[in-house]
Amino acid sequence: MSYKEPAPILHDKDPLESMMKRFHVAAEYLDLDEEVYNVLKSSVKKIIVSLPISMDDGSIRVFEGYRVIHSNILGPSKGGIRYDPSVNINEVTALAAWMTWKCAVVDIPYGGAKGGICCDPKQMSLSELERLTRAYTQSMNDIFGPDKDIPAPDVGTGPDQMAWLMDEYSRARGVTINAVVTGKPIILGGSAGRIEATGRGVMVATLAALTKNKINPFNAKVAIQGFGNVGSWAALLLKERGCNIVAISDISGGYYDEKGIDIGKAIQYRNENKGTLEGFKEATKISNDELLKLEVDVLIPAALENAITEKNVNSIKAKVIVEGANGPTSHEADSIIEKNGIIAVPDILANAGGVIVSYFEWVQNRLGFKWTKSRVYRRSDSIIKQSFNNVYSISKKYKVSLRTAAYIAAIDKVSRTYKYRDGSFTFQKNGQNT
Ligand code: NAD
């Protein structure tokens, strides 16, 4: 089948399908060679492992774990590990490819990967989670490596899991290798500014999009779906810059106040309430669905995939959507968003702050040196702004959405790198050093 034919349909709301369709659209704009198309659409490696774990009650449970390496063309593969009951190989495959495009859009020298374990971390004790993380690391002993494949946190994982992973990997080699994983606690070689990095990048991308569209960020109304790491940091930092955060939400539902929610209070409440906003009394309770339909300037989906689909996209009234989550919009909703005149800053650009600071963490580990928080902020803000401007110019040049422009930027970079590496493209033929 020629890639010029439409990408195959898998099933409704499949993140892999959404990713493939966007890839396909951008490949057509670039008139990508069929051979390169086939290389870039395939994953380099997919690993599925069974992890038998002793639970605290003495029983043994077997968990399924995944690691997908989509690409190592630009450098070692990079991508988080997700602990969630709905994790599956298709989702991990899509997330791995998104990492390839994300690293390419922000021009950092990594390929893309993703991992996951099908488990419910909220129902597990810390010691069960530690045994699970160590077992997963052992099973990926030959896959991970600071020059091969570098994991990081994602939904359901954080600095603790990264610390156990670094320790288990290092034990197997008898030497401390902290560059094997990013998102570690600072004392183990984590970077200043990593925890807030993704939310900070979302804030920078939001301000860039508002400015380009001549919307004054001061008092701009913002609704945020998801109040975990990404959503709550984005909320706090946008509020600090004068935006009015009128709605937030998490799995327990939405919370609305047209005068603006006190984000500091909401974060404190969540931290003291087992990580959830359930019962937050400082705002009116609304549903997650209602949050998406609010009359706001900016909507930030920062929870999971497919929050915005063809079923609800027509009720979105926001002028700008900034994708904090990975894959929060289904492919079918893309064209409706465009038709309705809404600007969508795509995930592979908007939430790249995390992988940028992960890259800085890896650089610092390899240098054996620590950067200050202000240096991390300055450099990561500047990369997001530059990448936004680059994607914006491509969108004007090709007259396409920011999403298609971001894919064009990414696929162009990875495909040209691939061609240089395999010899089909040469410096002489290219004529310029780009
Ligand atoms: P998290 O686990 O810290 O938070 C997720 C939040 O979403 C929680 O508040 C949860 O209650 C909420 N949520 C879950 N289901 C929901 C639903 N149906 N409706 C509303 N809220 C719901 O995760 P995170 O690290 O903040 O990641 C969020 C998204 O951002 C994911 O798509 C992740 O892949 C992406 N992302 C995260 C990072 C990072 O550095 N953490 C980097 C890039 C992208």
Tab-separated table of C-alpha atoms and ligand atoms in Angstrom:
chain	number	residue	atom	x	y	z
A	1	MET	CA	0.000	0.000	0.000
A	2	SER	CA	1.279	3.445	-0.846
A	3	TYR	CA	1.368	5.823	2.083
A	4	LYS	CA	-0.517	8.317	-0.069
A	5	GLU	CA	-3.630	6.268	0.680
A	6	PRO	CA	-5.331	7.109	3.993
A	7	ALA	CA	-3.796	5.560	7.116
A	8	PRO	CA	-5.610	2.380	8.213
A	9	ILE	CA	-8.419	2.685	10.765
A	10	LEU	CA	-7.706	0.742	13.942
A	11	HIS	CA	-10.564	1.514	16.303
A	12	ASP	CA	-12.362	4.536	17.669
A	13	LYS	CA	-10.295	6.872	19.863
A	14	ASP	CA	-7.138	4.799	19.558
A	15	PRO	CA	-4.198	7.128	20.385
A	16	LEU	CA	-2.011	5.186	17.979
A	17	GLU	CA	-4.466	5.875	15.198
A	18	SER	CA	-4.642	9.585	16.102
A	19	MET	CA	-0.845	9.774	16.057
A	20	MET	CA	-0.551	7.889	12.741
A	21	LYS	CA	-3.096	10.113	11.019
A	22	ARG	CA	-1.247	13.276	11.991
A	23	PHE	CA	2.017	11.710	10.882
A	24	HIS	CA	0.398	10.844	7.570
A	25	VAL	CA	-0.905	14.396	6.968
A	26	ALA	CA	2.507	15.946	7.635
A	27	ALA	CA	4.303	13.308	5.532
A	28	GLU	CA	2.149	14.301	2.569
A	29	TYR	CA	3.045	17.995	2.953
A	30	LEU	CA	6.715	17.019	3.012
A	31	ASP	CA	6.252	14.610	0.114
A	32	LEU	CA	8.240	12.126	2.188
A	33	ASP	CA	9.857	9.178	0.343
A	34	GLU	CA	7.916	5.997	0.873
A	35	GLU	CA	10.995	4.188	2.269
A	36	VAL	CA	11.566	6.875	4.900
A	37	TYR	CA	7.832	6.969	5.675
A	38	ASN	CA	7.952	3.257	6.411
A	39	VAL	CA	11.024	3.607	8.630
A	40	LEU	CA	9.518	6.476	10.642
A	41	LYS	CA	6.102	4.922	11.144
A	42	SER	CA	7.538	1.713	12.638
A	43	SER	CA	8.813	1.216	16.170
A	44	VAL	CA	12.395	0.014	16.559
A	45	LYS	CA	11.545	-2.339	19.409
A	46	LYS	CA	8.532	-3.388	21.507
A	47	ILE	CA	9.043	-5.308	24.720
A	48	ILE	CA	6.294	-6.919	26.825
A	49	VAL	CA	7.252	-8.470	30.161
A	50	SER	CA	5.448	-10.324	32.952
A	51	LEU	CA	6.374	-9.164	36.430
A	52	PRO	CA	5.444	-11.509	39.311
A	53	ILE	CA	5.385	-9.428	42.513
A	54	SER	CA	4.944	-10.484	46.179
A	55	MET	CA	2.182	-8.342	47.577
A	56	ASP	CA	2.076	-7.215	51.209
A	57	ASP	CA	-0.615	-9.806	52.017
A	58	GLY	CA	1.689	-12.641	50.932
A	59	SER	CA	-0.031	-13.292	47.583
A	60	ILE	CA	1.790	-13.132	44.249
A	61	ARG	CA	0.363	-10.974	41.439
A	62	VAL	CA	1.610	-10.863	37.904
A	63	PHE	CA	1.731	-7.426	36.236
A	64	GLU	CA	2.329	-6.759	32.561
A	65	GLY	CA	5.000	-4.178	31.685
A	66	TYR	CA	5.886	-2.533	28.379
A	67	ARG	CA	8.668	-0.565	26.783
A	68	VAL	CA	8.438	0.657	23.226
A	69	ILE	CA	11.374	2.309	21.493
A	70	HIS	CA	9.973	4.156	18.540
A	71	SER	CA	13.133	5.786	17.224
A	72	ASN	CA	16.812	6.287	18.010
A	73	ILE	CA	17.662	8.295	14.907
A	74	LEU	CA	18.330	11.601	16.682
A	75	GLY	CA	20.019	9.967	19.697
A	76	PRO	CA	19.252	7.661	22.633
A	77	SER	CA	15.538	7.101	23.069
A	78	LYS	CA	13.768	9.020	25.802
A	79	GLY	CA	10.353	8.671	27.373
A	80	GLY	CA	8.405	8.276	30.573
A	81	ILE	CA	6.978	5.252	32.344
A	82	ARG	CA	3.249	5.226	33.042
A	83	TYR	CA	1.603	3.258	35.877
A	84	ASP	CA	-2.100	3.056	35.130
A	85	PRO	CA	-4.756	0.319	34.979
A	86	SER	CA	-5.586	1.193	31.362
A	87	VAL	CA	-2.014	1.099	29.997
A	88	ASN	CA	-1.713	-1.124	26.930
A	89	ILE	CA	0.784	-1.734	24.150
A	90	ASN	CA	-1.092	0.421	21.594
A	91	GLU	CA	-1.160	3.396	23.926
A	92	VAL	CA	2.530	2.974	24.793
A	93	THR	CA	3.396	2.683	21.080
A	94	ALA	CA	1.606	5.964	20.310
A	95	LEU	CA	3.191	7.717	23.283
A	96	ALA	CA	6.650	6.484	22.187
A	97	ALA	CA	6.212	7.963	18.705
A	98	TRP	CA	4.954	11.227	20.196
A	99	MET	CA	8.218	11.395	22.148
A	100	THR	CA	10.172	11.130	18.877
A	101	TRP	CA	8.240	14.024	17.381
A	102	LYS	CA	8.367	16.043	20.603
A	103	CYS	CA	12.150	15.793	20.942
A	104	ALA	CA	12.523	16.721	17.266
A	105	VAL	CA	10.186	19.751	17.499
A	106	VAL	CA	12.190	21.238	20.361
A	107	ASP	CA	15.468	20.179	18.755
A	108	ILE	CA	16.962	18.014	21.488
A	109	PRO	CA	19.171	15.058	20.535
A	110	TYR	CA	16.901	12.206	21.574
A	111	GLY	CA	14.750	9.578	19.931
A	112	GLY	CA	11.420	8.534	21.371
A	113	ALA	CA	10.330	5.756	23.737
A	114	LYS	CA	7.679	5.088	26.337
A	115	GLY	CA	7.063	2.492	29.014
A	116	GLY	CA	4.217	1.429	31.194
A	117	ILE	CA	2.958	-1.078	33.697
A	118	CYS	CA	-0.669	-2.089	33.818
A	119	CYS	CA	-1.340	-1.534	37.532
A	120	ASP	CA	-3.289	0.749	39.848
A	121	PRO	CA	-0.617	2.579	41.855
A	122	LYS	CA	-3.266	4.192	44.088
A	123	GLN	CA	-4.225	0.725	45.370
A	124	MET	CA	-0.626	-0.338	46.061
A	125	SER	CA	1.635	0.289	49.052
A	126	LEU	CA	4.991	2.043	48.637
A	127	SER	CA	6.851	-1.230	49.191
A	128	GLU	CA	4.741	-3.016	46.558
A	129	LEU	CA	5.467	-0.172	44.136
A	130	GLU	CA	9.163	-0.410	44.923
A	131	ARG	CA	9.239	-4.174	44.241
A	132	LEU	CA	7.320	-3.631	41.008
A	133	THR	CA	9.655	-0.846	39.838
A	134	ARG	CA	12.761	-2.891	40.658
A	135	ALA	CA	11.374	-5.955	38.847
A	136	TYR	CA	10.535	-3.825	35.796
A	137	THR	CA	14.048	-2.330	35.826
A	138	GLN	CA	15.637	-5.796	36.033
A	139	SER	CA	13.594	-6.926	33.063
A	140	MET	CA	14.756	-3.853	31.094
A	141	ASN	CA	18.380	-4.148	32.200
A	142	ASP	CA	19.656	-4.543	28.637
A	143	ILE	CA	17.265	-1.971	27.187
A	144	PHE	CA	17.869	1.026	29.464
A	145	GLY	CA	21.172	2.902	29.449
A	146	PRO	CA	22.364	6.531	29.443
A	147	ASP	CA	23.435	6.167	25.799
A	148	LYS	CA	20.612	3.819	24.796
A	149	ASP	CA	17.240	4.438	26.387
A	150	ILE	CA	16.531	6.882	29.198
A	151	PRO	CA	13.244	6.613	31.105
A	152	ALA	CA	11.488	9.374	33.071
A	153	PRO	CA	8.247	9.816	35.058
A	154	ASP	CA	4.774	9.953	33.529
A	155	VAL	CA	1.237	9.470	34.869
A	156	GLY	CA	1.361	7.467	38.113
A	157	THR	CA	5.137	7.652	38.562
A	158	GLY	CA	7.417	10.282	40.063
A	159	PRO	CA	10.809	10.836	41.727
A	160	ASP	CA	10.493	7.751	43.992
A	161	GLN	CA	10.126	5.331	41.099
A	162	MET	CA	13.014	7.031	39.287
A	163	ALA	CA	15.231	6.707	42.393
A	164	TRP	CA	14.478	2.956	42.662
A	165	LEU	CA	15.077	2.514	38.947
A	166	MET	CA	18.445	4.296	39.100
A	167	ASP	CA	19.464	2.243	42.136
A	168	GLU	CA	18.447	-1.105	40.616
A	169	TYR	CA	20.170	-0.344	37.306
A	170	SER	CA	23.318	0.857	39.109
A	171	ARG	CA	23.403	-2.201	41.430
A	172	ALA	CA	23.420	-4.512	38.433
A	173	ARG	CA	26.622	-2.789	37.258
A	174	GLY	CA	28.276	-2.102	40.610
A	175	VAL	CA	28.611	1.607	39.886
A	176	THR	CA	26.281	4.589	40.242
A	177	ILE	CA	24.890	5.599	36.859
A	178	ASN	CA	22.521	8.470	37.497
A	179	ALA	CA	22.203	9.504	33.826
A	180	VAL	CA	20.174	6.345	33.114
A	181	VAL	CA	16.969	8.057	34.229
A	182	THR	CA	15.660	11.590	34.631
A	183	GLY	CA	13.082	13.068	36.982
A	184	LYS	CA	15.093	11.790	39.973
A	185	PRO	CA	15.021	13.465	43.392
A	186	ILE	CA	17.483	16.388	43.326
A	187	ILE	CA	19.757	14.740	45.903
A	188	LEU	CA	20.300	11.801	43.484
A	189	GLY	CA	21.219	14.065	40.581
A	190	GLY	CA	17.781	15.373	39.649
A	191	SER	CA	17.640	18.803	38.088
A	192	ALA	CA	16.405	21.938	39.751
A	193	GLY	CA	13.190	22.944	37.985
A	194	ARG	CA	12.286	19.440	36.714
A	195	ILE	CA	9.119	18.991	38.822
A	196	GLU	CA	7.498	22.158	37.447
A	197	ALA	CA	9.110	21.896	33.975
A	198	THR	CA	6.133	20.610	31.994
A	199	GLY	CA	3.644	23.017	33.598
A	200	ARG	CA	6.127	25.842	33.093
A	201	GLY	CA	6.473	24.980	29.413
A	202	VAL	CA	2.659	24.951	29.136
A	203	MET	CA	2.629	28.423	30.685
A	204	VAL	CA	5.280	29.728	28.247
A	205	ALA	CA	3.456	28.179	25.253
A	206	THR	CA	0.133	29.633	26.440
A	207	LEU	CA	1.568	33.147	26.741
A	208	ALA	CA	3.213	32.822	23.305
A	209	ALA	CA	-0.089	31.705	21.730
A	210	LEU	CA	-2.066	34.485	23.432
A	211	THR	CA	0.431	37.126	22.339
A	212	LYS	CA	0.488	35.895	18.721
A	213	ASN	CA	-3.320	36.010	18.685
A	214	LYS	CA	-3.450	39.455	20.287
A	215	ILE	CA	-5.231	38.267	23.420
A	216	ASN	CA	-4.062	40.074	26.534
A	217	PRO	CA	-2.858	37.386	28.984
A	218	PHE	CA	-3.719	39.690	31.866
A	219	ASN	CA	-7.101	38.529	33.160
A	220	ALA	CA	-7.441	36.011	30.297
A	221	LYS	CA	-9.870	33.340	31.499
A	222	VAL	CA	-8.342	29.880	31.736
A	223	ALA	CA	-9.915	26.445	32.411
A	224	ILE	CA	-7.649	23.506	33.189
A	225	GLN	CA	-8.634	19.844	33.064
A	226	GLY	CA	-6.413	17.690	35.288
A	227	PHE	CA	-4.814	18.937	38.481
A	228	GLY	CA	-1.789	16.671	38.741
A	229	ASN	CA	1.796	17.660	38.077
A	230	VAL	CA	1.178	19.377	34.730
A	231	GLY	CA	-2.217	20.964	35.384
A	232	SER	CA	-1.496	22.355	38.833
A	233	TRP	CA	1.901	23.851	37.896
A	234	ALA	CA	0.468	25.384	34.739
A	235	ALA	CA	-2.387	26.844	36.828
A	236	LEU	CA	-0.060	28.291	39.450
A	237	LEU	CA	2.390	29.816	36.959
A	238	LEU	CA	-0.318	31.283	34.705
A	239	LYS	CA	-2.023	32.769	37.742
A	240	GLU	CA	1.302	34.342	38.785
A	241	ARG	CA	1.407	35.984	35.339
A	242	GLY	CA	-2.015	37.564	35.761
A	243	CYS	CA	-4.320	35.016	34.102
A	244	ASN	CA	-7.634	34.292	35.742
A	245	ILE	CA	-7.941	30.533	36.386
A	246	VAL	CA	-11.721	30.163	36.492
A	247	ALA	CA	-11.912	26.354	36.501
A	248	ILE	CA	-9.801	23.358	37.473
A	249	SER	CA	-10.658	19.682	37.628
A	250	ASP	CA	-9.425	16.218	38.405
A	251	ILE	CA	-10.900	12.734	38.402
A	252	SER	CA	-13.349	13.869	41.146
A	253	GLY	CA	-14.920	16.532	38.843
A	254	GLY	CA	-14.579	20.242	38.078
A	255	TYR	CA	-14.450	23.336	40.306
A	256	TYR	CA	-15.510	26.741	38.983
A	257	ASP	CA	-15.309	30.344	40.166
A	258	GLU	CA	-15.654	33.119	37.632
A	259	LYS	CA	-13.682	35.488	39.878
A	260	GLY	CA	-10.760	33.089	39.813
A	261	ILE	CA	-9.710	30.123	41.920
A	262	ASP	CA	-7.055	30.526	44.588
A	263	ILE	CA	-4.611	28.014	43.078
A	264	GLY	CA	-2.293	28.025	46.104
A	265	LYS	CA	-5.243	26.966	48.291
A	266	ALA	CA	-6.355	24.316	45.788
A	267	ILE	CA	-2.839	22.810	45.687
A	268	GLN	CA	-2.623	22.811	49.479
A	269	TYR	CA	-6.081	21.202	49.707
A	270	ARG	CA	-5.120	18.501	47.178
A	271	ASN	CA	-1.829	17.787	48.951
A	272	GLU	CA	-3.571	17.343	52.287
A	273	ASN	CA	-6.433	15.327	50.753
A	274	LYS	CA	-4.611	12.269	49.317
A	275	GLY	CA	-3.901	14.003	46.031
A	276	THR	CA	-7.508	14.800	45.086
A	277	LEU	CA	-9.684	17.926	44.919
A	278	GLU	CA	-12.724	15.899	46.081
A	279	GLY	CA	-14.671	18.083	48.527
A	280	PHE	CA	-12.898	21.366	47.590
A	281	LYS	CA	-15.339	23.988	48.877
A	282	GLU	CA	-13.719	27.205	47.586
A	283	ALA	CA	-15.448	26.906	44.180
A	284	THR	CA	-18.692	25.638	42.656
A	285	LYS	CA	-18.693	21.963	41.679
A	286	ILE	CA	-19.173	21.318	37.952
A	287	SER	CA	-18.616	18.220	35.847
A	288	ASN	CA	-15.523	17.596	33.738
A	289	ASP	CA	-17.755	17.837	30.715
A	290	GLU	CA	-19.036	21.285	31.751
A	291	LEU	CA	-15.469	22.487	32.238
A	292	LEU	CA	-14.698	21.771	28.590
A	293	LYS	CA	-17.675	23.877	27.474
A	294	LEU	CA	-16.892	27.005	29.496
A	295	GLU	CA	-16.679	30.414	27.833
A	296	VAL	CA	-12.950	30.968	28.380
A	297	ASP	CA	-9.965	32.311	26.482
A	298	VAL	CA	-7.800	29.265	27.121
A	299	LEU	CA	-8.619	25.600	27.710
A	300	ILE	CA	-5.772	23.406	28.919
A	301	PRO	CA	-6.480	19.670	28.820
A	302	ALA	CA	-3.847	18.245	31.203
A	303	ALA	CA	-5.259	14.840	32.176
A	304	LEU	CA	-5.285	11.867	29.802
A	305	GLU	CA	-5.830	11.106	26.105
A	306	ASN	CA	-8.970	11.806	24.097
A	307	ALA	CA	-10.597	14.400	26.351
A	308	ILE	CA	-11.640	16.274	23.183
A	309	THR	CA	-13.287	14.191	20.485
A	310	GLU	CA	-15.704	14.746	17.618
A	311	LYS	CA	-18.496	14.180	20.190
A	312	ASN	CA	-17.761	17.242	22.362
A	313	VAL	CA	-15.530	19.471	20.220
A	314	ASN	CA	-18.385	21.574	18.889
A	315	SER	CA	-19.321	22.736	22.382
A	316	ILE	CA	-15.845	24.090	23.119
A	317	LYS	CA	-15.933	27.892	23.342
A	318	ALA	CA	-12.290	28.552	24.212
A	319	LYS	CA	-10.299	30.661	21.750
A	320	VAL	CA	-7.064	28.798	22.399
A	321	ILE	CA	-6.437	25.176	23.437
A	322	VAL	CA	-3.028	24.370	24.895
A	323	GLU	CA	-2.424	20.633	25.180
A	324	GLY	CA	-0.770	19.903	28.520
A	325	ALA	CA	-1.597	16.194	28.235
A	326	ASN	CA	-0.282	13.857	25.570
A	327	GLY	CA	-2.907	13.187	22.898
A	328	PRO	CA	-5.876	14.937	24.570
A	329	THR	CA	-7.501	15.591	21.174
A	330	SER	CA	-8.613	12.838	18.815
A	331	HIS	CA	-7.627	13.170	15.176
A	332	GLU	CA	-11.290	13.542	14.132
A	333	ALA	CA	-11.615	16.638	16.334
A	334	ASP	CA	-8.616	18.390	14.700
A	335	SER	CA	-10.393	19.598	11.584
A	336	ILE	CA	-13.443	20.756	13.587
A	337	ILE	CA	-11.193	22.768	15.910
A	338	GLU	CA	-9.649	24.416	12.853
A	339	LYS	CA	-13.010	25.024	11.188
A	340	ASN	CA	-14.302	26.629	14.403
A	341	GLY	CA	-11.362	29.042	14.382
A	342	ILE	CA	-9.816	27.727	17.594
A	343	ILE	CA	-6.018	27.821	17.883
A	344	ALA	CA	-4.663	24.536	19.259
A	345	VAL	CA	-1.079	24.429	20.515
A	346	PRO	CA	-0.262	20.730	20.073
A	347	ASP	CA	0.996	18.457	22.822
A	348	ILE	CA	4.342	17.751	21.136
A	349	LEU	CA	5.164	21.438	21.501
A	350	ALA	CA	3.103	22.605	24.498
A	351	ASN	CA	4.165	19.924	26.975
A	352	ALA	CA	7.782	19.563	25.837
A	353	GLY	CA	9.084	21.494	28.877
A	354	GLY	CA	9.394	18.210	30.779
A	355	VAL	CA	11.619	16.475	28.270
A	356	ILE	CA	13.687	19.636	27.788
A	357	VAL	CA	14.545	19.783	31.487
A	358	SER	CA	15.020	15.997	31.503
A	359	TYR	CA	17.613	16.572	28.804
A	360	PHE	CA	19.234	19.233	31.007
A	361	GLU	CA	19.245	16.727	33.886
A	362	TRP	CA	21.030	14.147	31.719
A	363	VAL	CA	23.534	16.791	30.544
A	364	GLN	CA	24.239	17.816	34.155
A	365	ASN	CA	24.663	14.156	35.245
A	366	ARG	CA	27.131	13.542	32.457
A	367	LEU	CA	29.037	16.723	33.274
A	368	GLY	CA	28.957	15.937	36.988
A	369	PHE	CA	27.724	19.470	37.535
A	370	LYS	CA	24.573	21.223	38.785
A	371	TRP	CA	22.861	24.156	37.151
A	372	THR	CA	20.921	26.767	39.099
A	373	LYS	CA	17.143	26.895	38.818
A	374	SER	CA	17.325	30.245	37.046
A	375	ARG	CA	19.644	28.832	34.370
A	376	VAL	CA	17.266	25.879	33.844
A	377	TYR	CA	14.257	28.220	33.574
A	378	ARG	CA	16.004	30.648	31.229
A	379	ARG	CA	17.187	27.926	28.855
A	380	SER	CA	13.973	25.902	28.839
A	381	ASP	CA	11.750	28.985	28.388
A	382	SER	CA	13.924	30.077	25.489
A	383	ILE	CA	13.694	26.645	23.771
A	384	ILE	CA	9.883	26.593	24.084
A	385	LYS	CA	9.615	30.161	22.716
A	386	GLN	CA	11.986	29.461	19.805
A	387	SER	CA	10.202	26.203	18.968
A	388	PHE	CA	6.823	27.937	19.146
A	389	ASN	CA	8.028	30.645	16.741
A	390	ASN	CA	9.471	28.047	14.372
A	391	VAL	CA	6.222	26.036	14.337
A	392	TYR	CA	4.225	29.246	13.932
A	393	SER	CA	6.279	30.260	10.845
A	394	ILE	CA	5.861	26.775	9.324
A	395	SER	CA	2.098	27.027	9.904
A	396	LYS	CA	2.081	30.303	7.957
A	397	LYS	CA	4.343	28.950	5.210
A	398	TYR	CA	2.227	25.834	4.555
A	399	LYS	CA	-1.080	27.457	5.635
A	400	VAL	CA	-1.728	24.658	8.120
A	401	SER	CA	-2.665	24.345	11.789
A	402	LEU	CA	0.013	24.556	14.479
A	403	ARG	CA	-0.411	20.800	14.953
A	404	THR	CA	0.352	19.925	11.353
A	405	ALA	CA	3.183	22.472	11.386
A	406	ALA	CA	4.711	20.850	14.481
A	407	TYR	CA	4.563	17.421	12.814
A	408	ILE	CA	6.084	18.875	9.645
A	409	ALA	CA	8.962	20.375	11.681
A	410	ALA	CA	9.522	17.097	13.535
A	411	ILE	CA	9.238	14.695	10.620
A	412	ASP	CA	11.412	16.896	8.440
A	413	LYS	CA	14.151	16.888	11.071
A	414	VAL	CA	14.034	13.146	11.779
A	415	SER	CA	13.783	12.191	8.106
A	416	ARG	CA	16.703	14.414	7.081
A	417	THR	CA	18.805	13.055	9.964
A	418	TYR	CA	17.926	9.512	8.902
A	419	LYS	CA	18.926	10.229	5.305
A	420	TYR	CA	22.260	11.736	6.364
A	421	ARG	CA	22.923	8.691	8.538
A	422	ASP	CA	22.057	6.144	5.858
A	423	GLY	CA	24.010	8.055	3.214
A	424	SER	CA	21.126	8.823	0.866
A	425	PHE	CA	21.447	12.511	1.655
A	426	THR	CA	24.839	14.172	1.720
A	427	PHE	CA	26.213	17.497	2.780
A	428	GLN	CA	27.291	18.033	-0.798
A	429	LYS	CA	23.784	17.391	-2.170
A	430	ASN	CA	22.114	19.466	0.529
A	431	GLY	CA	24.297	22.444	-0.289
A	432	GLN	CA	23.943	24.019	3.130
A	433	ASN	CA	24.815	22.982	6.638
A	434	THR	CA	21.336	22.581	8.150
B	1	NAD	P1	-0.732	13.218	37.128
B	1	NAD	O1	-0.986	11.782	37.408
B	1	NAD	O2	0.135	13.995	38.052
B	1	NAD	O3	-2.129	14.015	37.002
B	1	NAD	C1	-3.183	13.608	36.208
B	1	NAD	C2	-4.389	14.429	36.626
B	1	NAD	O4	-5.477	14.166	35.743
B	1	NAD	C3	-4.904	14.123	38.022
B	1	NAD	O5	-5.337	15.334	38.630
B	1	NAD	C4	-6.102	13.216	37.761
B	1	NAD	O6	-7.073	13.231	38.812
B	1	NAD	C5	-6.627	13.878	36.518
B	1	NAD	N1	-7.538	13.037	35.746
B	1	NAD	C6	-7.432	11.739	35.431
B	1	NAD	N2	-8.514	11.345	34.725
B	1	NAD	C7	-9.289	12.439	34.591
B	1	NAD	C8	-10.525	12.684	33.972
B	1	NAD	N3	-11.186	11.714	33.344
B	1	NAD	N4	-11.042	13.938	34.011
B	1	NAD	C9	-10.371	14.932	34.641
B	1	NAD	N5	-9.208	14.757	35.259
B	1	NAD	C10	-8.676	13.526	35.235
B	1	NAD	O7	-0.173	13.259	35.628
B	1	NAD	P2	0.686	14.400	34.948
B	1	NAD	O8	2.115	14.070	35.116
B	1	NAD	O9	0.166	15.728	35.371
B	1	NAD	O10	0.343	14.127	33.406
B	1	NAD	C11	-0.866	14.598	32.826
B	1	NAD	C12	-0.737	14.490	31.314
B	1	NAD	O11	0.416	15.226	30.889
B	1	NAD	C13	-0.515	13.073	30.763
B	1	NAD	O12	-1.122	12.995	29.490
B	1	NAD	C14	0.983	12.981	30.612
B	1	NAD	O13	1.371	12.019	29.638
B	1	NAD	C15	1.277	14.385	30.138
B	1	NAD	N6	2.655	14.803	30.340
B	1	NAD	C16	3.226	14.788	31.568
B	1	NAD	C17	4.534	15.234	31.715
B	1	NAD	C18	5.195	15.324	33.054
B	1	NAD	O14	6.344	15.803	33.108
B	1	NAD	N7	4.548	14.940	34.135
B	1	NAD	C19	5.265	15.640	30.586
B	1	NAD	C20	4.638	15.658	29.351
B	1	NAD	C21	3.331	15.236	29.237
